[in-house]
Short mmCIF file of C-alpha atoms and ligand atoms in Angstrom, two decimals:
data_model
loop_
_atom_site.label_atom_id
_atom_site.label_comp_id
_atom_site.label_asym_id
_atom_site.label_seq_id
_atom_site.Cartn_x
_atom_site.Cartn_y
_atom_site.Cartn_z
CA UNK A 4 63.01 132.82 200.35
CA UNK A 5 61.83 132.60 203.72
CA UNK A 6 64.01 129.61 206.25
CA UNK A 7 62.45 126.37 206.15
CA UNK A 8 59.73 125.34 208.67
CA UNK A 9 59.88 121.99 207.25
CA UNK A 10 63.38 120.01 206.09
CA UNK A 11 62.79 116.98 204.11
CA UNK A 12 65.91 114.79 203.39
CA UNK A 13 65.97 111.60 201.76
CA UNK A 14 69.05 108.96 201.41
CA UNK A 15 68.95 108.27 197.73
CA UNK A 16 67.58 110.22 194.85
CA UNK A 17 65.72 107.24 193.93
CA UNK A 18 63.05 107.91 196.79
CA UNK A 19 62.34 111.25 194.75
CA UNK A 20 59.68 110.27 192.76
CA UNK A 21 57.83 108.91 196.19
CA UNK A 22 58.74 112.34 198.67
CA UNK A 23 57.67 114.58 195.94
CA UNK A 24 53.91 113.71 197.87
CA UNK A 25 55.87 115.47 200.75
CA UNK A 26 56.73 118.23 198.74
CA UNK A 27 53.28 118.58 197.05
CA UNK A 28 51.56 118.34 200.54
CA UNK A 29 53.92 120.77 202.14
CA UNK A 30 53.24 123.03 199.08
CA UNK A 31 49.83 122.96 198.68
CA UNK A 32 49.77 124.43 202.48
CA UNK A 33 51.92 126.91 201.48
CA UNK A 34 54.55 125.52 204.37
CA UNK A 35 58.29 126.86 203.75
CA UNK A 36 60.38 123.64 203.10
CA UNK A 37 63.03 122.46 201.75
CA UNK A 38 64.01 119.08 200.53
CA UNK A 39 67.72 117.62 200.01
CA UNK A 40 69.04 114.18 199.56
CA UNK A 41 71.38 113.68 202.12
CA UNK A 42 72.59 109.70 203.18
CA UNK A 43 73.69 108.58 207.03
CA UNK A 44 76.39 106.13 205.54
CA UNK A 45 77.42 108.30 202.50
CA UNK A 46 77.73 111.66 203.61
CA UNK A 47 77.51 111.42 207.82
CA UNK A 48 79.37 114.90 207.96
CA UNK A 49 77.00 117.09 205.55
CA UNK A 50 74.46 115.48 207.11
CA UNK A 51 74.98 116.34 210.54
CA UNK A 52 76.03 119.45 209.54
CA UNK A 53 72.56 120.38 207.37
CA UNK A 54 70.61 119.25 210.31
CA UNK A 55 72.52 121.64 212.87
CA UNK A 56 72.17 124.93 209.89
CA UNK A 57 68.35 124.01 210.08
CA UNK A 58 67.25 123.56 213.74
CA UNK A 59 70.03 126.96 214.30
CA UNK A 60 67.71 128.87 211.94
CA UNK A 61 64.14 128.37 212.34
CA UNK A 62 63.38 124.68 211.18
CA UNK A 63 60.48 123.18 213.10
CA UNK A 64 59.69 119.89 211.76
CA UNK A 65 62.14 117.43 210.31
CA UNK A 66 60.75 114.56 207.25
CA UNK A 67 63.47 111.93 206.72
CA UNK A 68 62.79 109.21 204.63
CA UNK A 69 65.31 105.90 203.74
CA UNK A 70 65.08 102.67 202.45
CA UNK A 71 66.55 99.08 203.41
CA UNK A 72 68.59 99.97 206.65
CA UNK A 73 66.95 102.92 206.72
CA UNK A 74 68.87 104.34 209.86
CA UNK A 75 68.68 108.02 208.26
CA UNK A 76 65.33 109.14 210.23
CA UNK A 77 66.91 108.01 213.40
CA UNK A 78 70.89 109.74 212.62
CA UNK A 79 68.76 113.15 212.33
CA UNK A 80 66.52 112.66 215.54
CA UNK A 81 70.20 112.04 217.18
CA UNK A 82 71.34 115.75 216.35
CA UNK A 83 68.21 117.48 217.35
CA UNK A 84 65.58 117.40 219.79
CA UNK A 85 62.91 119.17 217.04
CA UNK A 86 59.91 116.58 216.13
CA UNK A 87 61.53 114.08 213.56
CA UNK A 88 58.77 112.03 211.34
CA UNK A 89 60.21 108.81 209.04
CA UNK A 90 59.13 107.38 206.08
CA UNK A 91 60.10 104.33 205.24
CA UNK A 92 60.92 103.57 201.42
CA UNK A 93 59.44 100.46 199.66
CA UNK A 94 62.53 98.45 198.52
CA UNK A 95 63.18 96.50 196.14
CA UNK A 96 64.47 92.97 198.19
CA UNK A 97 61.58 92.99 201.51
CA UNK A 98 58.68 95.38 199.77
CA UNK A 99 60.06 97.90 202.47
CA UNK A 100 59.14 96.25 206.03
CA UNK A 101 62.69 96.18 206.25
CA UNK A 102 62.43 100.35 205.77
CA UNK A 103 59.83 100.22 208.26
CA UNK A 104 61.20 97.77 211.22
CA UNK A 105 64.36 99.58 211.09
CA UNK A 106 62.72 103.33 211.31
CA UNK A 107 60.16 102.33 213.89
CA UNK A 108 62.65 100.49 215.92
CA UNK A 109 63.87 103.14 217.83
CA UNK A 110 64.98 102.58 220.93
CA UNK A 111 63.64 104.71 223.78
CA UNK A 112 64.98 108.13 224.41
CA UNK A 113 65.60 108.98 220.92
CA UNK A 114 62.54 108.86 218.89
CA UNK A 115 61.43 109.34 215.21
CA UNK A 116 57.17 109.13 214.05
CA UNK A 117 57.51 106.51 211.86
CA UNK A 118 54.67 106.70 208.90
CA UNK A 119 53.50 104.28 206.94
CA UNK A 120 55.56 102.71 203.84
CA UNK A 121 55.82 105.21 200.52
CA UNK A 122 53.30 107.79 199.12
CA UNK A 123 50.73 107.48 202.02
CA UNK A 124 53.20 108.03 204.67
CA UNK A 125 54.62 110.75 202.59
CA UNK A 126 51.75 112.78 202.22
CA UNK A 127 50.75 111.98 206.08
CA UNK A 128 54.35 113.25 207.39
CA UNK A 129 53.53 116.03 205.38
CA UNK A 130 50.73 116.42 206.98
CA UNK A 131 51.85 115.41 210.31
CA UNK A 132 54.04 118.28 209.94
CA UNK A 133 51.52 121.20 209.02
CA UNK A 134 49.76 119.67 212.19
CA UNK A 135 52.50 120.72 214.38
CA UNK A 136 53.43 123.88 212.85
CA UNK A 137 49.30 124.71 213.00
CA UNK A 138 49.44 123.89 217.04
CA UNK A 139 50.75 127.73 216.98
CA UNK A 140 49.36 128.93 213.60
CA UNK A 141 45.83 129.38 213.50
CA UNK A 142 45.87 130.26 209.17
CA UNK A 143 47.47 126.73 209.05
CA UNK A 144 44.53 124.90 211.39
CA UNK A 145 42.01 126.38 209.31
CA UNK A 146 43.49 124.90 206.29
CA UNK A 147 43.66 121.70 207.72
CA UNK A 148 39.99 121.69 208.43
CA UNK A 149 39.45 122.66 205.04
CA UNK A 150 41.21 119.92 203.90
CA UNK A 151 39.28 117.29 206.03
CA UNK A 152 35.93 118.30 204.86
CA UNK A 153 37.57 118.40 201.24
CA UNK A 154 38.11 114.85 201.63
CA UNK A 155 34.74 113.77 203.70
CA UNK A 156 32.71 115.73 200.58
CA UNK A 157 34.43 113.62 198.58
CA UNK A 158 33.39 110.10 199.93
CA UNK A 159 29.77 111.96 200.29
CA UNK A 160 29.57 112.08 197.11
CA UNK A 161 30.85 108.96 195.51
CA UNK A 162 28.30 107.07 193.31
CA UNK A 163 28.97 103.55 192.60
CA UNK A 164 27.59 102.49 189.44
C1 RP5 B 18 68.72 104.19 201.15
O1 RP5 B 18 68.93 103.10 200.32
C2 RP5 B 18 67.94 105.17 200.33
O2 RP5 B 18 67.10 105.93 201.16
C3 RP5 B 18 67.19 104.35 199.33
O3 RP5 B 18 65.82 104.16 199.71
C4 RP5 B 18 67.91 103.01 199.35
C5 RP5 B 18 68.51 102.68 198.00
O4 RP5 B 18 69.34 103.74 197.61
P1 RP5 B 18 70.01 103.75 196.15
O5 RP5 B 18 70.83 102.53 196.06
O6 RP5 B 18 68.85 103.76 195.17
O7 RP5 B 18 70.80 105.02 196.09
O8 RP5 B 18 69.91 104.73 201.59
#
């Protein structure tokens, strides 16, 4: 198994079923990731200490995704200076602007890329991600390419009925 380019951690396993888009995404560009639920206020120390094991050994990218306080995107970006990108989880209470304010809220010096709310900014970290990794990797710009005339074929041919 090749290291990781990518690390995707999430706070709860109940944001799963929404970062598997990461996953898929990161996948389907045949990116080496790995993703692990990890939490900022439940487990600070295996946290901090997964995040040092990755940048040590060839991580690139960061995806950390929370919900409610949401504080976990910006307790990663504070033990690494690699590219950190949030998602913040719909929840249940404030339909996840409460994910989002907190995430994007970073005060200057330490910053995450805040996406937007669930799948969409799941699947655009992921992407976000391949985009960085392809700045250096031509195989991976060329898939990305591939991917944007995938979609704009798509609209192209849409008949409405
Ligand atoms: C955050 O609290 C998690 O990222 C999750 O989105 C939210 C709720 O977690 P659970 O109570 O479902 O474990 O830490």
């Amino acid at each position: 198994m090749p290291f990781p380019l990518v690390a995707v951690v999430m706070g709860s396993r109940s944001d799963w079923e929404v970062m598997r888009a990461a996953d898929e995404t990161l996948q389907r560009f045949g990116v080496p990731h790995e993703c692990r639920v990890l939490s900022a206020h439940r487990t600070p120390a295996a946290l901090e200490k997964w995040v040092k094991e990755c940048a040590e050994n060839g991580t690139e990218v960061f995806i950390a995704a929370a919900g409610g306080a949401a504080h976990l995107a910006g307790v990663v970006a504070a033990h690494t200076v690699l590219p950190v990108l949030g998602v913040p989880m719909e929840s249940a209470s404030l339909k996840g602007l409460d994910s989002l304010l907190a995430m994007v809220q970073m005060p200057a010096g330490v910053p995450v890329g805040t996406l937007a709310i669930g799948k969409a900014g799941a699947t655009n970290a992921a992407l976000l991600a391949v985009a960085i990794l392809a700045t250096s990797r031509p195989e991976l710009k060329g898939k990305l390419e591939s991917y944007r005339r995938e979609q704009a074929e798509k609209v192209l041919g849409e008949a409405l009925g």
